[in-house]
Short mmCIF file of C-alpha atoms in Angstrom, two decimals:
data_model
loop_
_atom_site.label_atom_id
_atom_site.label_comp_id
_atom_site.label_asym_id
_atom_site.label_seq_id
_atom_site.Cartn_x
_atom_site.Cartn_y
_atom_site.Cartn_z
CA UNK A 4 18.07 40.14 -5.19
CA UNK A 5 16.84 37.48 -2.79
CA UNK A 6 17.67 33.81 -3.27
CA UNK A 7 15.37 31.74 -1.09
CA UNK A 8 16.99 28.78 0.66
CA UNK A 9 13.60 27.67 1.94
CA UNK A 10 10.93 28.28 -0.71
CA UNK A 11 9.24 31.67 -0.66
CA UNK A 12 5.93 30.12 -1.65
CA UNK A 13 4.07 27.03 -0.51
CA UNK A 14 2.78 25.72 2.81
CA UNK A 15 4.71 24.31 5.75
CA UNK A 16 3.49 20.84 6.73
CA UNK A 17 4.48 19.42 10.11
CA UNK A 18 5.77 15.85 9.80
CA UNK A 19 7.02 12.95 11.86
CA UNK A 20 9.17 10.86 9.52
CA UNK A 21 9.90 7.95 11.90
CA UNK A 22 7.11 6.13 13.73
CA UNK A 23 6.24 2.65 15.05
CA UNK A 24 2.85 1.07 15.63
CA UNK A 25 1.37 -2.24 16.75
CA UNK A 26 2.41 -3.57 13.34
CA UNK A 27 5.88 -4.05 14.85
CA UNK A 28 6.79 -3.00 18.39
CA UNK A 29 4.74 0.15 18.95
CA UNK A 30 1.95 0.46 21.49
CA UNK A 31 -0.46 2.53 19.37
CA UNK A 32 -2.38 1.33 16.35
CA UNK A 33 -1.94 3.15 13.02
CA UNK A 34 -5.35 4.75 13.57
CA UNK A 35 -4.39 5.92 17.06
CA UNK A 36 -1.16 7.38 15.72
CA UNK A 37 -3.09 9.38 13.15
CA UNK A 38 -5.57 10.70 15.71
CA UNK A 39 -2.84 11.71 18.14
CA UNK A 40 -0.67 13.49 15.61
CA UNK A 41 -3.55 15.30 13.90
CA UNK A 42 -4.67 16.52 17.33
CA UNK A 43 -1.18 17.96 17.80
CA UNK A 44 -1.04 19.86 14.52
CA UNK A 45 0.71 17.36 12.27
CA UNK A 46 -0.21 16.81 8.63
CA UNK A 47 2.20 13.96 7.83
CA UNK A 48 3.32 10.74 9.50
CA UNK A 49 5.69 8.25 7.89
CA UNK A 50 4.71 4.79 9.16
CA UNK A 51 8.11 3.12 9.41
CA UNK A 52 7.53 -0.11 11.30
CA UNK A 53 10.47 -2.44 11.72
CA UNK A 54 11.30 -4.49 8.62
CA UNK A 55 7.77 -4.59 7.14
CA UNK A 56 6.57 -1.88 4.76
CA UNK A 57 2.79 -1.71 5.09
CA UNK A 58 0.41 0.52 3.14
CA UNK A 59 -1.73 2.80 5.34
CA UNK A 60 -3.09 4.97 2.52
CA UNK A 61 -6.62 4.23 3.76
CA UNK A 62 -5.90 6.73 6.57
CA UNK A 63 -5.37 9.62 4.14
CA UNK A 64 -7.74 12.55 4.00
CA UNK A 65 -7.51 16.17 2.85
CA UNK A 66 -5.65 17.17 6.03
CA UNK A 67 -3.50 14.09 6.67
CA UNK A 68 -0.95 12.25 4.56
CA UNK A 69 0.29 8.84 5.74
CA UNK A 70 3.60 8.05 4.07
CA UNK A 71 4.46 4.43 3.51
CA UNK A 72 7.85 3.49 4.91
CA UNK A 73 9.97 0.97 6.77
CA UNK A 74 12.87 0.95 9.22
CA UNK A 75 15.56 -1.64 8.54
CA UNK A 76 18.42 -2.64 10.80
CA UNK A 77 21.66 -4.58 10.75
CA UNK A 78 24.22 -4.95 13.51
CA UNK A 79 26.98 -6.87 15.17
CA UNK A 80 26.22 -10.47 16.02
CA UNK A 81 25.65 -10.98 19.73
CA UNK A 82 28.13 -13.36 21.29
CA UNK A 83 26.57 -16.20 23.32
CA UNK A 84 28.62 -15.26 26.37
CA UNK A 85 28.27 -11.48 25.94
CA UNK A 86 27.77 -10.02 29.41
CA UNK A 87 26.56 -6.67 28.09
CA UNK A 88 24.50 -7.37 24.95
CA UNK A 89 23.33 -3.78 24.55
CA UNK A 90 26.89 -2.72 23.80
CA UNK A 91 26.76 -4.36 20.39
CA UNK A 92 26.68 -1.83 17.57
CA UNK A 93 23.77 -1.56 15.17
CA UNK A 94 22.68 0.56 12.22
CA UNK A 95 19.05 1.59 11.74
CA UNK A 96 17.71 3.47 8.74
CA UNK A 97 14.33 4.41 7.30
CA UNK A 98 13.15 4.17 3.71
CA UNK A 99 10.29 6.25 2.30
CA UNK A 100 9.22 5.63 -1.32
CA UNK A 101 9.42 8.75 -3.47
CA UNK A 102 6.54 7.69 -5.72
CA UNK A 103 3.14 6.81 -4.22
CA UNK A 104 2.78 3.69 -6.36
CA UNK A 105 6.17 2.29 -5.29
CA UNK A 106 4.98 -0.28 -2.74
CA UNK A 107 7.65 -2.95 -3.29
CA UNK A 108 9.92 -3.37 -0.27
CA UNK A 109 13.61 -3.66 -1.17
CA UNK A 110 16.18 -5.82 0.63
CA UNK A 111 13.56 -8.47 1.47
CA UNK A 112 14.25 -11.93 2.89
CA UNK A 113 11.47 -14.48 2.26
CA UNK A 114 12.14 -16.47 5.42
CA UNK A 115 11.45 -13.49 7.66
CA UNK A 116 15.05 -13.55 8.84
CA UNK A 117 14.87 -10.03 10.27
CA UNK A 118 11.30 -9.91 11.57
CA UNK A 119 10.62 -9.47 15.29
CA UNK A 120 7.74 -8.74 17.67
CA UNK A 121 4.45 -8.37 15.76
CA UNK A 122 6.06 -7.95 12.33
CA UNK A 123 5.80 -11.67 11.32
CA UNK A 124 2.01 -11.32 11.51
CA UNK A 125 2.13 -8.73 8.73
CA UNK A 126 4.77 -10.30 6.48
CA UNK A 127 2.09 -11.66 4.12
CA UNK A 128 1.09 -8.07 3.31
CA UNK A 129 4.58 -7.07 2.18
CA UNK A 130 5.10 -6.76 -1.57
CA UNK A 131 8.55 -7.67 -2.84
CA UNK A 132 10.26 -8.44 -6.13
CA UNK A 133 9.93 -12.20 -6.58
CA UNK A 134 12.63 -12.16 -9.25
CA UNK A 135 15.27 -11.08 -6.75
CA UNK A 136 17.03 -13.47 -4.34
CA UNK A 137 16.69 -13.11 -0.58
CA UNK A 138 18.85 -10.25 0.60
CA UNK A 139 21.31 -11.05 3.39
CA UNK A 140 22.37 -7.98 5.34
CA UNK A 141 26.02 -7.39 6.28
CA UNK A 142 27.12 -5.15 9.13
CA UNK A 143 30.08 -3.31 7.69
CA UNK A 144 30.66 0.05 6.06
CA UNK A 145 30.44 -1.67 2.66
CA UNK A 146 27.34 -3.68 3.63
CA UNK A 147 25.39 -0.69 4.96
CA UNK A 148 26.43 1.51 2.03
CA UNK A 149 25.26 -1.21 -0.36
CA UNK A 150 21.83 -1.23 1.26
CA UNK A 151 21.62 2.56 1.04
CA UNK A 152 22.62 2.39 -2.63
CA UNK A 153 20.08 -0.30 -3.50
CA UNK A 154 17.30 1.58 -1.72
CA UNK A 155 18.12 4.82 -3.54
CA UNK A 156 18.26 3.05 -6.89
CA UNK A 157 14.83 1.60 -6.19
CA UNK A 158 13.38 5.04 -5.54
CA UNK A 159 13.51 5.54 -1.77
CA UNK A 160 14.43 8.48 0.45
CA UNK A 161 17.01 7.10 2.90
CA UNK A 162 17.48 8.45 6.43
CA UNK A 163 20.16 7.36 8.91
CA UNK A 164 18.83 7.05 12.46
CA UNK A 165 19.94 7.66 16.08
CA UNK A 166 23.70 7.02 15.80
CA UNK A 167 24.30 7.56 19.54
CA UNK A 168 21.71 5.00 20.68
CA UNK A 169 23.08 2.65 18.02
CA UNK A 170 26.54 2.81 19.66
CA UNK A 171 28.08 3.68 16.29
CA UNK A 172 31.22 5.75 16.06
CA UNK A 173 32.89 7.98 13.49
CA UNK A 174 34.55 4.93 11.92
CA UNK A 175 31.09 3.70 10.90
CA UNK A 176 28.78 6.63 10.20
CA UNK A 177 31.33 8.95 8.61
CA UNK A 178 32.02 6.35 5.93
CA UNK A 179 28.49 5.27 5.07
CA UNK A 180 27.57 6.41 1.58
CA UNK A 181 24.17 6.98 0.01
CA UNK A 182 21.92 8.40 2.72
CA UNK A 183 19.78 11.43 1.91
CA UNK A 184 19.49 12.65 5.50
CA UNK A 185 20.38 11.88 9.10
CA UNK A 186 18.44 12.36 12.30
CA UNK A 187 19.81 15.44 14.01
CA UNK A 188 17.07 14.80 16.58
CA UNK A 189 15.53 11.50 17.67
CA UNK A 190 13.06 12.46 20.37
CA UNK A 191 12.17 9.08 21.88
CA UNK A 192 15.84 8.24 22.36
CA UNK A 193 16.24 11.59 24.12
CA UNK A 194 13.24 10.87 26.34
CA UNK A 195 14.81 7.51 27.16
CA UNK A 196 18.04 9.15 28.35
CA UNK A 197 20.25 9.01 25.25
CA UNK A 198 21.70 12.32 24.06
CA UNK A 199 20.26 12.07 20.57
CA UNK A 200 20.54 15.71 19.59
CA UNK A 201 23.32 15.27 17.04
CA UNK A 202 24.57 18.56 15.54
CA UNK A 203 28.19 17.51 16.07
CA UNK A 204 27.66 14.24 14.19
CA UNK A 205 25.89 16.11 11.40
CA UNK A 206 28.91 18.40 11.03
CA UNK A 207 31.30 15.44 11.16
CA UNK A 208 29.48 13.89 8.23
CA UNK A 209 29.36 17.15 6.29
CA UNK A 210 33.07 17.69 6.83
CA UNK A 211 33.85 14.39 5.08
CA UNK A 212 32.40 15.93 1.92
CA UNK A 213 28.97 14.32 2.16
CA UNK A 214 26.02 16.35 1.05
CA UNK A 215 23.09 15.39 3.21
CA UNK A 216 20.13 16.87 5.01
CA UNK A 217 19.09 16.73 8.66
CA UNK A 218 15.67 15.78 10.00
CA UNK A 219 14.07 15.72 13.45
CA UNK A 220 11.86 12.74 14.29
CA UNK A 221 10.01 11.14 17.18
CA UNK A 222 10.76 7.46 16.52
CA UNK A 223 7.76 6.96 18.77
CA UNK A 224 6.80 3.57 20.18
CA UNK A 225 4.27 4.99 22.64
CA UNK A 226 2.82 8.33 23.74
CA UNK A 227 5.88 9.34 25.79
CA UNK A 228 8.00 9.63 22.66
CA UNK A 229 5.62 11.71 20.57
CA UNK A 230 5.50 15.31 19.35
CA UNK A 231 9.01 16.28 20.43
CA UNK A 232 10.97 16.21 17.17
CA UNK A 233 9.42 17.26 13.89
CA UNK A 234 10.34 18.18 10.33
CA UNK A 235 8.66 21.18 8.71
CA UNK A 236 8.29 20.47 4.99
CA UNK A 237 7.39 23.26 2.58
CA UNK A 238 5.47 22.14 -0.50
CA UNK A 239 2.76 23.31 -2.87
CA UNK A 240 0.23 20.76 -1.68
CA UNK A 241 -0.33 17.90 0.72
CA UNK A 242 0.19 15.11 -1.80
CA UNK A 243 2.70 12.26 -1.71
CA UNK A 244 4.90 13.29 -4.62
CA UNK A 245 4.83 16.98 -3.70
CA UNK A 246 6.05 16.11 -0.20
CA UNK A 247 8.74 13.63 -1.25
CA UNK A 248 9.97 16.04 -3.95
CA UNK A 249 10.34 18.66 -1.20
CA UNK A 250 12.36 16.10 0.79
CA UNK A 251 14.60 15.41 -2.22
CA UNK A 252 15.14 19.14 -2.75
CA UNK A 253 15.86 19.92 0.91
CA UNK A 254 12.84 22.20 1.30
CA UNK A 255 12.47 21.60 5.02
CA UNK A 256 14.05 22.16 8.41
CA UNK A 257 14.31 20.12 11.62
CA UNK A 258 12.92 21.35 14.93
CA UNK A 259 12.08 20.58 18.53
CA UNK A 260 10.07 23.79 18.92
CA UNK A 261 11.08 26.96 17.02
CA UNK A 262 9.56 27.83 13.66
CA UNK A 263 11.60 29.24 10.78
CA UNK A 264 9.50 31.55 8.66
CA UNK A 265 11.99 32.82 6.06
CA UNK A 266 15.51 31.93 5.00
CA UNK A 267 17.19 33.64 2.08
CA UNK A 268 20.45 34.99 0.70
CA UNK A 269 20.85 38.60 -0.40
CA UNK A 270 24.28 39.50 -1.68
CA UNK A 271 26.79 38.18 0.84
CA UNK A 272 24.27 37.98 3.69
CA UNK A 273 21.96 35.21 4.86
CA UNK A 274 18.70 36.37 6.46
CA UNK A 275 16.55 34.32 8.81
CA UNK A 276 13.15 35.15 10.30
CA UNK A 277 11.70 32.91 12.99
CA UNK A 278 9.45 32.54 16.02
CA UNK A 279 10.71 34.26 19.20
CA UNK A 280 14.21 33.04 20.01
CA UNK A 281 16.79 33.40 22.77
CA UNK A 282 19.62 33.17 20.27
CA UNK A 283 20.34 32.45 16.62
CA UNK A 284 23.72 31.25 15.42
CA UNK A 285 25.39 30.23 12.20
CA UNK A 286 27.81 27.34 11.78
CA UNK A 287 30.29 27.79 8.93
CA UNK A 288 31.61 24.24 8.92
CA UNK A 289 34.82 25.31 10.62
CA UNK A 290 35.99 26.66 13.98
CA UNK A 291 34.41 30.04 13.25
CA UNK A 292 30.84 30.59 14.45
CA UNK A 293 28.71 33.69 14.78
CA UNK A 294 25.83 34.27 17.18
CA UNK A 295 23.09 36.81 17.75
CA UNK A 296 21.77 36.80 21.32
CA UNK A 297 18.66 38.58 22.56
CA UNK A 298 19.11 41.15 25.33
CA UNK A 299 18.02 40.03 28.80
CA UNK A 300 14.21 39.83 28.95
CA UNK A 301 13.80 40.16 25.17
CA UNK A 302 13.66 37.82 22.16
CA UNK A 303 14.89 37.77 18.58
CA UNK A 304 12.72 37.10 15.56
CA UNK A 305 15.32 37.69 12.85
CA UNK A 306 19.04 37.83 12.23
CA UNK A 307 21.52 38.55 9.43
CA UNK A 308 24.94 36.91 8.99
CA UNK A 309 27.76 37.56 6.55
CA UNK A 310 28.87 34.76 4.20
CA UNK A 311 32.39 34.67 2.75
CA UNK A 312 32.51 32.05 -0.03
CA UNK A 313 36.30 32.15 -0.03
CA UNK A 314 36.43 30.91 3.57
CA UNK A 315 33.37 28.73 4.12
CA UNK A 316 32.42 25.53 2.32
CA UNK A 317 28.94 25.46 3.81
CA UNK A 318 26.80 27.17 6.39
CA UNK A 319 23.80 26.16 8.45
CA UNK A 320 21.72 28.01 11.02
CA UNK A 321 20.32 27.10 14.43
CA UNK A 322 17.52 28.85 16.33
CA UNK A 323 17.25 28.35 20.09
CA UNK A 324 13.97 29.33 21.74
CA UNK A 325 13.37 30.57 25.29
CA UNK A 326 13.08 26.98 26.52
CA UNK A 327 16.41 25.99 25.00
CA UNK A 328 14.83 23.97 22.20
CA UNK A 329 16.56 24.07 18.79
CA UNK A 330 15.55 24.30 15.17
CA UNK A 331 18.20 23.43 12.57
CA UNK A 332 18.41 24.23 8.90
CA UNK A 333 20.04 21.98 6.37
CA UNK A 334 23.58 22.76 5.26
CA UNK A 335 23.89 25.07 2.25
CA UNK A 336 27.04 25.02 0.13
CA UNK A 337 28.53 28.37 -0.87
CA UNK A 338 29.63 27.09 -4.29
CA UNK A 339 25.98 26.55 -5.22
CA UNK A 340 25.09 30.25 -4.91
CA UNK A 341 26.23 33.49 -6.46
CA UNK A 342 27.69 35.00 -3.29
CA UNK A 343 30.12 37.85 -3.93
CA UNK A 344 33.61 37.39 -2.53
CA UNK A 345 34.98 40.27 -0.37
CA UNK A 346 37.39 41.46 -3.05
CA UNK A 347 34.60 41.58 -5.64
CA UNK A 348 32.52 44.17 -3.77
#
């Protein structure tokens, strides 16, 4: 009997879940972003301008879903005599409301304390809870985790962004609590020269006992940072709640190129079918790995790996295409599935 890890039914929708426009510090207008991404086969863009959550639902049509969102940040204070200011650590994270009618931005400060670039020009459009005091952000494990917690309680999908560019280390990110997902890929940072393909950091977080997903995003500010990292979301329809429910349930994978067509368990084996690949490997959350590599001059389009629930806490798969570009599944925990142990066969 097959147990599908990615839904058997539904449609895959290509999404960029991290994007900036002229509302903050991007170089493309929201309309230009839509046109560019639709032209490149995307169905979903989350508009996550810095510190102002603006509604772009007027851009929606039957083939395009604009998700409302915002990217917030908090970091170390810059010292007046700091010779190298870009060495200060910072934490950036995106919030996407799960419900389409949730348009109230959490963690708001009335004085525009955190607004930069063009964002102050749009502050009057932000809806916030007038009964709550101004929120003052704190850069600490406790402060960041508190913001994640508040955002989740207020109905937002929380993603942790570009840890390498942010100069954060294990002492920070491994102890943050409350995120739904992290960016395993941030394409614009990669284009800019930062190694922001983060499978090692994803595993480090998983190995602390966190259960979280991985996404691939562009974080685009201009054309150069577009269409390089995307999240393929499988849902019944292209509607806000159907898409955010798929995000909550982990019905997606992160990619820079390869497509994953099927992913399911059958007995003690995990099966994957994908677009042509140079290699496919499985990470078991420990030193043991297993890889299937295509013969010279050929490609793979499927692979099967054994799962031993007595040895492995979780597993996740990676597809590498002929150009070396990866696609990554979320982590799946063996205790959640009826996988027979070796002695039970």
